[in-house]
Amino acid sequence: MEKFETVLYEKKAGVATLTLHRPNSFNAFTPLMNKEIITAVTDADRDIDVRCIVITGAGRAFCAGEDIGNVDEHTNHAMFLRERYHPMVKALRVVSKPTIAAVNGVAAGAGMSLALLCDFRLVHHKTKFVSAFMDIGLIPDSGFIYVLPRLVGYAKALEIATLGRPMSGEEAFEFGLATELVEFNEWDDGVAVFAGKIAGMPTKAFSLVKRYMMDSMHLPFEEALEQEAQAQRIAGLTEDHQEGLQAFREKRKPKFVGK
């Protein structure tokens, strides 16, 4: 595993934890951080010992978005996104393993986009989501406009994107944006328990659900059914399927290995 400057990488019990580590800047993005996130996530996805990926932030923030010092009146925002953010967004989009955003504090701007791109979001009562883009005359980017309506619906997504009201962890959970609302005093244990549960799932089947559910949002019904059949054939050939059948027959809890 490579050494990183702006992120911390830890692997334990099948869970790879990627911690954004610029706490004095609220973990704001820099060009190096964008690149290191890509590398860390890609390495974790390729690691046969990793069954689940957690992304979180050091200190009081999850991620405050772009370090604004990197943007000025001469910035070509289209090129900025294509060169800096789109590679990171695409890398997260194609990760086959489950991804969890453990949103430990403020997730603003592209930091909110990062959380949205994960499969699951864990929050506590001090978590805060802030679109922030409209405050500086820009539109939400880094996949924000694509992903958010698919999570909460068009009307609520438009409100969140344009009105700029901070959203608490409780509100995120209520709107269906967050998967679980964890007690603040039990945060670390809560994240570990949830990640452990996801890591214990049949990883190959999860990756197929993730891939084909995403595809099905753009396909005619008949094509989606055919993809479903193909995916089920793949899942049916896995070791985890055989273990699931055996566990069912023996009336015990299955022990999946992710193969």
C-alpha atoms as a PDB file:
ATOM      1  CA  MET A   1       0.000   0.000   0.000  1.00  0.00           C
ATOM      2  CA  GLU A   2       1.269   3.411  -0.934  1.00  0.00           C
ATOM      3  CA  LYS A   3       1.977   6.097   1.640  1.00  0.00           C
ATOM      4  CA  PHE A   4      -0.308   9.098   1.470  1.00  0.00           C
ATOM      5  CA  GLU A   5       0.074  12.714   2.561  1.00  0.00           C
ATOM      6  CA  THR A   6      -3.528  13.909   2.723  1.00  0.00           C
ATOM      7  CA  VAL A   7      -5.370  10.719   3.678  1.00  0.00           C
ATOM      8  CA  LEU A   8      -4.925   7.942   6.199  1.00  0.00           C
ATOM      9  CA  TYR A   9      -5.531   4.353   5.117  1.00  0.00           C
ATOM     10  CA  GLU A  10      -6.258   1.526   7.522  1.00  0.00           C
ATOM     11  CA  LYS A  11      -7.387  -2.033   6.866  1.00  0.00           C
ATOM     12  CA  LYS A  12      -8.961  -4.145   9.576  1.00  0.00           C
ATOM     13  CA  ALA A  13     -11.273  -7.167   9.575  1.00  0.00           C
ATOM     14  CA  GLY A  14     -12.180  -6.759   5.913  1.00  0.00           C
ATOM     15  CA  VAL A  15     -12.897  -3.029   6.203  1.00  0.00           C
ATOM     16  CA  ALA A  16     -10.661  -0.440   4.531  1.00  0.00           C
ATOM     17  CA  THR A  17     -11.035   2.979   6.181  1.00  0.00           C
ATOM     18  CA  LEU A  18      -9.969   6.053   4.243  1.00  0.00           C
ATOM     19  CA  THR A  19      -9.727   9.137   6.459  1.00  0.00           C
ATOM     20  CA  LEU A  20      -9.390  12.544   4.813  1.00  0.00           C
ATOM     21  CA  HIS A  21      -6.574  14.105   6.821  1.00  0.00           C
ATOM     22  CA  ARG A  22      -6.329  17.871   6.552  1.00  0.00           C
ATOM     23  CA  PRO A  23      -8.093  18.670   9.835  1.00  0.00           C
ATOM     24  CA  ASN A  24      -6.779  22.235  10.076  1.00  0.00           C
ATOM     25  CA  SER A  25      -8.482  22.970   6.737  1.00  0.00           C
ATOM     26  CA  PHE A  26     -11.637  20.954   7.549  1.00  0.00           C
ATOM     27  CA  ASN A  27     -10.332  18.313   5.141  1.00  0.00           C
ATOM     28  CA  ALA A  28     -10.827  20.574   2.130  1.00  0.00           C
ATOM     29  CA  PHE A  29      -9.826  19.096  -1.211  1.00  0.00           C
ATOM     30  CA  THR A  30      -6.481  19.789  -2.850  1.00  0.00           C
ATOM     31  CA  PRO A  31      -5.174  18.373  -6.146  1.00  0.00           C
ATOM     32  CA  LEU A  32      -3.114  15.855  -4.187  1.00  0.00           C
ATOM     33  CA  MET A  33      -6.056  14.753  -2.077  1.00  0.00           C
ATOM     34  CA  ASN A  34      -8.184  14.164  -5.183  1.00  0.00           C
ATOM     35  CA  LYS A  35      -5.456  11.911  -6.592  1.00  0.00           C
ATOM     36  CA  GLU A  36      -4.844  10.073  -3.317  1.00  0.00           C
ATOM     37  CA  ILE A  37      -8.539   9.320  -2.886  1.00  0.00           C
ATOM     38  CA  ILE A  38      -8.567   7.744  -6.356  1.00  0.00           C
ATOM     39  CA  THR A  39      -5.512   5.635  -5.561  1.00  0.00           C
ATOM     40  CA  ALA A  40      -6.718   4.522  -2.142  1.00  0.00           C
ATOM     41  CA  VAL A  41     -10.227   3.616  -3.288  1.00  0.00           C
ATOM     42  CA  THR A  42      -8.943   1.788  -6.372  1.00  0.00           C
ATOM     43  CA  ASP A  43      -6.392  -0.163  -4.322  1.00  0.00           C
ATOM     44  CA  ALA A  44      -9.055  -1.122  -1.782  1.00  0.00           C
ATOM     45  CA  ASP A  45     -11.414  -2.272  -4.514  1.00  0.00           C
ATOM     46  CA  ARG A  46      -8.710  -4.519  -5.973  1.00  0.00           C
ATOM     47  CA  ASP A  47      -7.649  -5.943  -2.583  1.00  0.00           C
ATOM     48  CA  ILE A  48      -9.225  -9.396  -2.155  1.00  0.00           C
ATOM     49  CA  ASP A  49      -9.078  -8.977   1.632  1.00  0.00           C
ATOM     50  CA  VAL A  50     -11.215  -5.827   1.564  1.00  0.00           C
ATOM     51  CA  ARG A  51     -14.972  -6.362   1.700  1.00  0.00           C
ATOM     52  CA  CYS A  52     -16.111  -2.816   2.474  1.00  0.00           C
ATOM     53  CA  ILE A  53     -14.711   0.744   2.160  1.00  0.00           C
ATOM     54  CA  VAL A  54     -15.387   3.501   4.718  1.00  0.00           C
ATOM     55  CA  ILE A  55     -14.647   7.152   3.937  1.00  0.00           C
ATOM     56  CA  THR A  56     -14.570   9.628   6.816  1.00  0.00           C
ATOM     57  CA  GLY A  57     -12.815  12.812   7.950  1.00  0.00           C
ATOM     58  CA  ALA A  58     -10.261  13.695  10.597  1.00  0.00           C
ATOM     59  CA  GLY A  59     -11.217  16.184  13.298  1.00  0.00           C
ATOM     60  CA  ARG A  60     -14.535  18.037  13.343  1.00  0.00           C
ATOM     61  CA  ALA A  61     -15.359  17.938   9.615  1.00  0.00           C
ATOM     62  CA  PHE A  62     -16.037  15.301   7.010  1.00  0.00           C
ATOM     63  CA  CYS A  63     -14.963  17.517   4.102  1.00  0.00           C
ATOM     64  CA  ALA A  64     -15.472  21.243   3.500  1.00  0.00           C
ATOM     65  CA  GLY A  65     -15.263  20.900  -0.290  1.00  0.00           C
ATOM     66  CA  GLU A  66     -12.680  22.593  -2.468  1.00  0.00           C
ATOM     67  CA  ASP A  67      -9.958  24.624  -0.809  1.00  0.00           C
ATOM     68  CA  ILE A  68     -11.181  27.959  -2.165  1.00  0.00           C
ATOM     69  CA  GLY A  69      -7.646  29.275  -2.364  1.00  0.00           C
ATOM     70  CA  ASN A  70      -7.230  27.179  -5.500  1.00  0.00           C
ATOM     71  CA  VAL A  71      -9.974  29.121  -7.342  1.00  0.00           C
ATOM     72  CA  ASP A  72      -9.862  32.689  -8.661  1.00  0.00           C
ATOM     73  CA  GLU A  73     -11.403  34.883 -11.391  1.00  0.00           C
ATOM     74  CA  HIS A  74      -9.199  33.245 -14.022  1.00  0.00           C
ATOM     75  CA  THR A  75     -10.327  29.679 -13.253  1.00  0.00           C
ATOM     76  CA  ASN A  76     -11.829  27.738 -16.134  1.00  0.00           C
ATOM     77  CA  HIS A  77     -14.358  25.846 -14.089  1.00  0.00           C
ATOM     78  CA  ALA A  78     -15.126  23.290 -16.783  1.00  0.00           C
ATOM     79  CA  MET A  79     -11.471  22.284 -17.103  1.00  0.00           C
ATOM     80  CA  PHE A  80     -11.118  22.441 -13.320  1.00  0.00           C
ATOM     81  CA  LEU A  81     -13.843  19.822 -12.929  1.00  0.00           C
ATOM     82  CA  ARG A  82     -12.668  17.643 -15.812  1.00  0.00           C
ATOM     83  CA  GLU A  83      -9.097  17.528 -14.535  1.00  0.00           C
ATOM     84  CA  ARG A  84      -9.597  17.553 -10.761  1.00  0.00           C
ATOM     85  CA  TYR A  85     -12.961  16.149  -9.795  1.00  0.00           C
ATOM     86  CA  HIS A  86     -14.339  14.029 -12.593  1.00  0.00           C
ATOM     87  CA  PRO A  87     -11.593  11.382 -12.291  1.00  0.00           C
ATOM     88  CA  MET A  88     -12.338  11.066  -8.560  1.00  0.00           C
ATOM     89  CA  VAL A  89     -16.094  10.937  -9.125  1.00  0.00           C
ATOM     90  CA  LYS A  90     -15.742   8.275 -11.816  1.00  0.00           C
ATOM     91  CA  ALA A  91     -13.402   6.200  -9.635  1.00  0.00           C
ATOM     92  CA  LEU A  92     -15.967   6.177  -6.827  1.00  0.00           C
ATOM     93  CA  ARG A  93     -18.782   5.432  -9.254  1.00  0.00           C
ATOM     94  CA  VAL A  94     -17.211   2.215 -10.540  1.00  0.00           C
ATOM     95  CA  VAL A  95     -16.096   0.778  -7.190  1.00  0.00           C
ATOM     96  CA  SER A  96     -17.634  -2.690  -7.005  1.00  0.00           C
ATOM     97  CA  LYS A  97     -17.394  -3.067  -3.227  1.00  0.00           C
ATOM     98  CA  PRO A  98     -19.751  -1.382  -0.757  1.00  0.00           C
ATOM     99  CA  THR A  99     -18.773   2.180   0.146  1.00  0.00           C
ATOM    100  CA  ILE A 100     -19.833   3.955   3.337  1.00  0.00           C
ATOM    101  CA  ALA A 101     -19.531   7.673   4.046  1.00  0.00           C
ATOM    102  CA  ALA A 102     -19.176   8.065   7.799  1.00  0.00           C
ATOM    103  CA  VAL A 103     -20.113  11.745   7.848  1.00  0.00           C
ATOM    104  CA  ASN A 104     -18.561  12.815  11.131  1.00  0.00           C
ATOM    105  CA  GLY A 105     -19.119  16.577  10.737  1.00  0.00           C
ATOM    106  CA  VAL A 106     -19.682  19.184   8.060  1.00  0.00           C
ATOM    107  CA  ALA A 107     -19.950  17.903   4.483  1.00  0.00           C
ATOM    108  CA  ALA A 108     -20.046  20.995   2.268  1.00  0.00           C
ATOM    109  CA  GLY A 109     -19.833  21.606  -1.474  1.00  0.00           C
ATOM    110  CA  ALA A 110     -17.884  18.861  -3.190  1.00  0.00           C
ATOM    111  CA  GLY A 111     -17.486  17.274   0.243  1.00  0.00           C
ATOM    112  CA  MET A 112     -21.229  16.701   0.235  1.00  0.00           C
ATOM    113  CA  SER A 113     -20.920  15.303  -3.298  1.00  0.00           C
ATOM    114  CA  LEU A 114     -18.323  12.832  -2.010  1.00  0.00           C
ATOM    115  CA  ALA A 115     -20.765  11.591   0.637  1.00  0.00           C
ATOM    116  CA  LEU A 116     -23.574  11.311  -1.914  1.00  0.00           C
ATOM    117  CA  LEU A 117     -21.425   9.142  -4.182  1.00  0.00           C
ATOM    118  CA  CYS A 118     -21.052   6.454  -1.514  1.00  0.00           C
ATOM    119  CA  ASP A 119     -23.551   3.600  -1.258  1.00  0.00           C
ATOM    120  CA  PHE A 120     -24.449   4.344   2.361  1.00  0.00           C
ATOM    121  CA  ARG A 121     -24.225   7.397   4.620  1.00  0.00           C
ATOM    122  CA  LEU A 122     -23.937   7.263   8.405  1.00  0.00           C
ATOM    123  CA  VAL A 123     -24.634  10.443  10.380  1.00  0.00           C
ATOM    124  CA  HIS A 124     -24.982  11.723  13.956  1.00  0.00           C
ATOM    125  CA  HIS A 125     -26.726  14.776  15.393  1.00  0.00           C
ATOM    126  CA  LYS A 126     -23.682  17.006  14.795  1.00  0.00           C
ATOM    127  CA  THR A 127     -23.451  16.055  11.121  1.00  0.00           C
ATOM    128  CA  LYS A 128     -24.262  18.903   8.752  1.00  0.00           C
ATOM    129  CA  PHE A 129     -24.765  18.814   4.981  1.00  0.00           C
ATOM    130  CA  VAL A 130     -24.409  22.129   3.134  1.00  0.00           C
ATOM    131  CA  SER A 131     -24.717  22.525  -0.627  1.00  0.00           C
ATOM    132  CA  ALA A 132     -22.802  25.860  -0.475  1.00  0.00           C
ATOM    133  CA  PHE A 133     -22.353  26.213  -4.248  1.00  0.00           C
ATOM    134  CA  MET A 134     -25.043  28.834  -4.784  1.00  0.00           C
ATOM    135  CA  ASP A 135     -23.460  31.014  -2.097  1.00  0.00           C
ATOM    136  CA  ILE A 136     -20.589  31.701  -4.502  1.00  0.00           C
ATOM    137  CA  GLY A 137     -22.685  31.800  -7.670  1.00  0.00           C
ATOM    138  CA  LEU A 138     -21.914  28.274  -8.860  1.00  0.00           C
ATOM    139  CA  ILE A 139     -23.980  25.150  -9.447  1.00  0.00           C
ATOM    140  CA  PRO A 140     -23.565  21.936  -7.440  1.00  0.00           C
ATOM    141  CA  ASP A 141     -20.966  19.735  -9.121  1.00  0.00           C
ATOM    142  CA  SER A 142     -18.896  16.574  -8.741  1.00  0.00           C
ATOM    143  CA  GLY A 143     -21.895  14.351  -9.452  1.00  0.00           C
ATOM    144  CA  PHE A 144     -24.200  16.213  -7.037  1.00  0.00           C
ATOM    145  CA  ILE A 145     -26.925  17.067  -9.578  1.00  0.00           C
ATOM    146  CA  TYR A 146     -26.953  13.518 -10.954  1.00  0.00           C
ATOM    147  CA  VAL A 147     -26.971  11.595  -7.681  1.00  0.00           C
ATOM    148  CA  LEU A 148     -29.087  13.673  -5.280  1.00  0.00           C
ATOM    149  CA  PRO A 149     -32.440  13.480  -7.181  1.00  0.00           C
ATOM    150  CA  ARG A 150     -32.009   9.708  -7.376  1.00  0.00           C
ATOM    151  CA  LEU A 151     -31.683   9.583  -3.605  1.00  0.00           C
ATOM    152  CA  VAL A 152     -34.382  11.978  -2.417  1.00  0.00           C
ATOM    153  CA  GLY A 153     -36.467  12.870  -5.488  1.00  0.00           C
ATOM    154  CA  TYR A 154     -36.451  15.950  -7.717  1.00  0.00           C
ATOM    155  CA  ALA A 155     -38.379  18.399  -5.523  1.00  0.00           C
ATOM    156  CA  LYS A 156     -36.333  17.853  -2.364  1.00  0.00           C
ATOM    157  CA  ALA A 157     -33.091  17.720  -4.355  1.00  0.00           C
ATOM    158  CA  LEU A 158     -33.854  21.097  -5.925  1.00  0.00           C
ATOM    159  CA  GLU A 159     -34.504  22.607  -2.497  1.00  0.00           C
ATOM    160  CA  ILE A 160     -31.257  21.227  -1.082  1.00  0.00           C
ATOM    161  CA  ALA A 161     -29.230  22.324  -4.113  1.00  0.00           C
ATOM    162  CA  THR A 162     -30.531  25.878  -4.407  1.00  0.00           C
ATOM    163  CA  LEU A 163     -31.827  27.146  -1.073  1.00  0.00           C
ATOM    164  CA  GLY A 164     -28.587  26.507   0.750  1.00  0.00           C
ATOM    165  CA  ARG A 165     -30.125  25.626   4.114  1.00  0.00           C
ATOM    166  CA  PRO A 166     -27.839  23.409   6.191  1.00  0.00           C
ATOM    167  CA  MET A 167     -29.267  19.941   6.720  1.00  0.00           C
ATOM    168  CA  SER A 168     -28.745  18.206  10.044  1.00  0.00           C
ATOM    169  CA  GLY A 169     -28.042  14.527  10.468  1.00  0.00           C
ATOM    170  CA  GLU A 170     -31.576  14.010  11.744  1.00  0.00           C
ATOM    171  CA  GLU A 171     -33.031  15.697   8.661  1.00  0.00           C
ATOM    172  CA  ALA A 172     -30.788  13.684   6.351  1.00  0.00           C
ATOM    173  CA  PHE A 173     -32.063  10.498   7.957  1.00  0.00           C
ATOM    174  CA  GLU A 174     -35.670  11.675   7.745  1.00  0.00           C
ATOM    175  CA  PHE A 175     -35.318  12.522   4.033  1.00  0.00           C
ATOM    176  CA  GLY A 176     -33.797   9.132   3.257  1.00  0.00           C
ATOM    177  CA  LEU A 177     -30.402  10.646   2.485  1.00  0.00           C
ATOM    178  CA  ALA A 178     -28.730   8.907   5.425  1.00  0.00           C
ATOM    179  CA  THR A 179     -28.852   5.180   6.068  1.00  0.00           C
ATOM    180  CA  GLU A 180     -28.467   5.292   9.849  1.00  0.00           C
ATOM    181  CA  LEU A 181     -28.530   7.940  12.563  1.00  0.00           C
ATOM    182  CA  VAL A 182     -25.839   6.932  15.057  1.00  0.00           C
ATOM    183  CA  GLU A 183     -25.612   8.248  18.616  1.00  0.00           C
ATOM    184  CA  PHE A 184     -22.808  10.815  18.805  1.00  0.00           C
ATOM    185  CA  ASN A 185     -21.272   9.228  21.909  1.00  0.00           C
ATOM    186  CA  GLU A 186     -21.271   5.835  20.191  1.00  0.00           C
ATOM    187  CA  TRP A 187     -20.016   7.044  16.811  1.00  0.00           C
ATOM    188  CA  ASP A 188     -16.862   4.969  16.391  1.00  0.00           C
ATOM    189  CA  ASP A 189     -18.522   1.779  17.598  1.00  0.00           C
ATOM    190  CA  GLY A 190     -21.630   2.475  15.511  1.00  0.00           C
ATOM    191  CA  VAL A 191     -19.602   2.941  12.331  1.00  0.00           C
ATOM    192  CA  ALA A 192     -17.569  -0.191  13.070  1.00  0.00           C
ATOM    193  CA  VAL A 193     -20.685  -2.305  13.673  1.00  0.00           C
ATOM    194  CA  PHE A 194     -22.364  -1.126  10.473  1.00  0.00           C
ATOM    195  CA  ALA A 195     -19.187  -1.575   8.407  1.00  0.00           C
ATOM    196  CA  GLY A 196     -18.695  -5.032   9.889  1.00  0.00           C
ATOM    197  CA  LYS A 197     -22.232  -5.987   8.939  1.00  0.00           C
ATOM    198  CA  ILE A 198     -21.697  -4.822   5.350  1.00  0.00           C
ATOM    199  CA  ALA A 199     -18.299  -6.544   5.166  1.00  0.00           C
ATOM    200  CA  GLY A 200     -20.005  -9.789   6.171  1.00  0.00           C
ATOM    201  CA  MET A 201     -22.391  -9.703   3.226  1.00  0.00           C
ATOM    202  CA  PRO A 202     -21.887 -11.725   0.016  1.00  0.00           C
ATOM    203  CA  THR A 203     -19.675  -9.148  -1.657  1.00  0.00           C
ATOM    204  CA  LYS A 204     -20.032 -10.444  -5.208  1.00  0.00           C
ATOM    205  CA  ALA A 205     -23.826 -10.401  -5.026  1.00  0.00           C
ATOM    206  CA  PHE A 206     -23.712  -6.880  -3.598  1.00  0.00           C
ATOM    207  CA  SER A 207     -21.535  -5.696  -6.475  1.00  0.00           C
ATOM    208  CA  LEU A 208     -24.005  -7.152  -8.972  1.00  0.00           C
ATOM    209  CA  VAL A 209     -26.974  -5.446  -7.316  1.00  0.00           C
ATOM    210  CA  LYS A 210     -25.061  -2.169  -7.272  1.00  0.00           C
ATOM    211  CA  ARG A 211     -24.060  -2.396 -10.923  1.00  0.00           C
ATOM    212  CA  TYR A 212     -27.304  -3.605 -12.426  1.00  0.00           C
ATOM    213  CA  MET A 213     -29.626  -1.479 -10.307  1.00  0.00           C
ATOM    214  CA  MET A 214     -27.659   1.537 -11.472  1.00  0.00           C
ATOM    215  CA  ASP A 215     -27.905   0.386 -15.101  1.00  0.00           C
ATOM    216  CA  SER A 216     -31.611  -0.385 -14.833  1.00  0.00           C
ATOM    217  CA  MET A 217     -32.439   3.274 -14.239  1.00  0.00           C
ATOM    218  CA  HIS A 218     -31.601   3.920 -17.895  1.00  0.00           C
ATOM    219  CA  LEU A 219     -32.884   0.729 -19.566  1.00  0.00           C
ATOM    220  CA  PRO A 220     -36.200  -0.462 -20.986  1.00  0.00           C
ATOM    221  CA  PHE A 221     -37.908  -3.033 -18.762  1.00  0.00           C
ATOM    222  CA  GLU A 222     -37.166  -6.008 -21.016  1.00  0.00           C
ATOM    223  CA  GLU A 223     -33.449  -5.223 -21.141  1.00  0.00           C
ATOM    224  CA  ALA A 224     -33.360  -4.794 -17.388  1.00  0.00           C
ATOM    225  CA  LEU A 225     -34.923  -8.236 -16.977  1.00  0.00           C
ATOM    226  CA  GLU A 226     -32.259  -9.775 -19.213  1.00  0.00           C
ATOM    227  CA  GLN A 227     -29.496  -8.088 -17.210  1.00  0.00           C
ATOM    228  CA  GLU A 228     -31.128  -9.395 -14.063  1.00  0.00           C
ATOM    229  CA  ALA A 229     -31.005 -12.942 -15.443  1.00  0.00           C
ATOM    230  CA  GLN A 230     -27.335 -12.594 -16.413  1.00  0.00           C
ATOM    231  CA  ALA A 231     -26.452 -11.203 -12.992  1.00  0.00           C
ATOM    232  CA  GLN A 232     -28.313 -14.004 -11.233  1.00  0.00           C
ATOM    233  CA  ARG A 233     -26.366 -16.563 -13.251  1.00  0.00           C
ATOM    234  CA  ILE A 234     -23.106 -14.987 -12.039  1.00  0.00           C
ATOM    235  CA  ALA A 235     -24.320 -14.872  -8.432  1.00  0.00           C
ATOM    236  CA  GLY A 236     -25.465 -18.483  -8.662  1.00  0.00           C
ATOM    237  CA  LEU A 237     -21.919 -19.608  -9.424  1.00  0.00           C
ATOM    238  CA  THR A 238     -20.352 -17.986  -6.355  1.00  0.00           C
ATOM    239  CA  GLU A 239     -19.077 -19.748  -3.247  1.00  0.00           C
ATOM    240  CA  ASP A 240     -21.290 -17.469  -1.181  1.00  0.00           C
ATOM    241  CA  HIS A 241     -24.418 -18.790  -2.900  1.00  0.00           C
ATOM    242  CA  GLN A 242     -23.421 -22.360  -2.067  1.00  0.00           C
ATOM    243  CA  GLU A 243     -22.710 -21.330   1.523  1.00  0.00           C
ATOM    244  CA  GLY A 244     -26.077 -19.596   1.728  1.00  0.00           C
ATOM    245  CA  LEU A 245     -27.870 -22.725   0.537  1.00  0.00           C
ATOM    246  CA  GLN A 246     -25.966 -24.942   2.947  1.00  0.00           C
ATOM    247  CA  ALA A 247     -26.608 -22.596   5.865  1.00  0.00           C
ATOM    248  CA  PHE A 248     -30.328 -22.547   5.012  1.00  0.00           C
ATOM    249  CA  ARG A 249     -30.460 -26.346   5.017  1.00  0.00           C
ATOM    250  CA  GLU A 250     -28.566 -26.495   8.316  1.00  0.00           C
ATOM    251  CA  LYS A 251     -30.667 -23.698   9.871  1.00  0.00           C
ATOM    252  CA  ARG A 252     -27.632 -21.568  10.728  1.00  0.00           C
ATOM    253  CA  LYS A 253     -26.322 -18.132   9.859  1.00  0.00           C
ATOM    254  CA  PRO A 254     -24.210 -18.174   6.663  1.00  0.00           C
ATOM    255  CA  LYS A 255     -20.534 -17.269   6.765  1.00  0.00           C
ATOM    256  CA  PHE A 256     -19.863 -15.454   3.513  1.00  0.00           C
ATOM    257  CA  VAL A 257     -16.320 -15.051   2.178  1.00  0.00           C
ATOM    258  CA  GLY A 258     -16.926 -12.607  -0.644  1.00  0.00           C
ATOM    259  CA  LYS A 259     -16.227 -15.074  -3.446  1.00  0.00           C
END
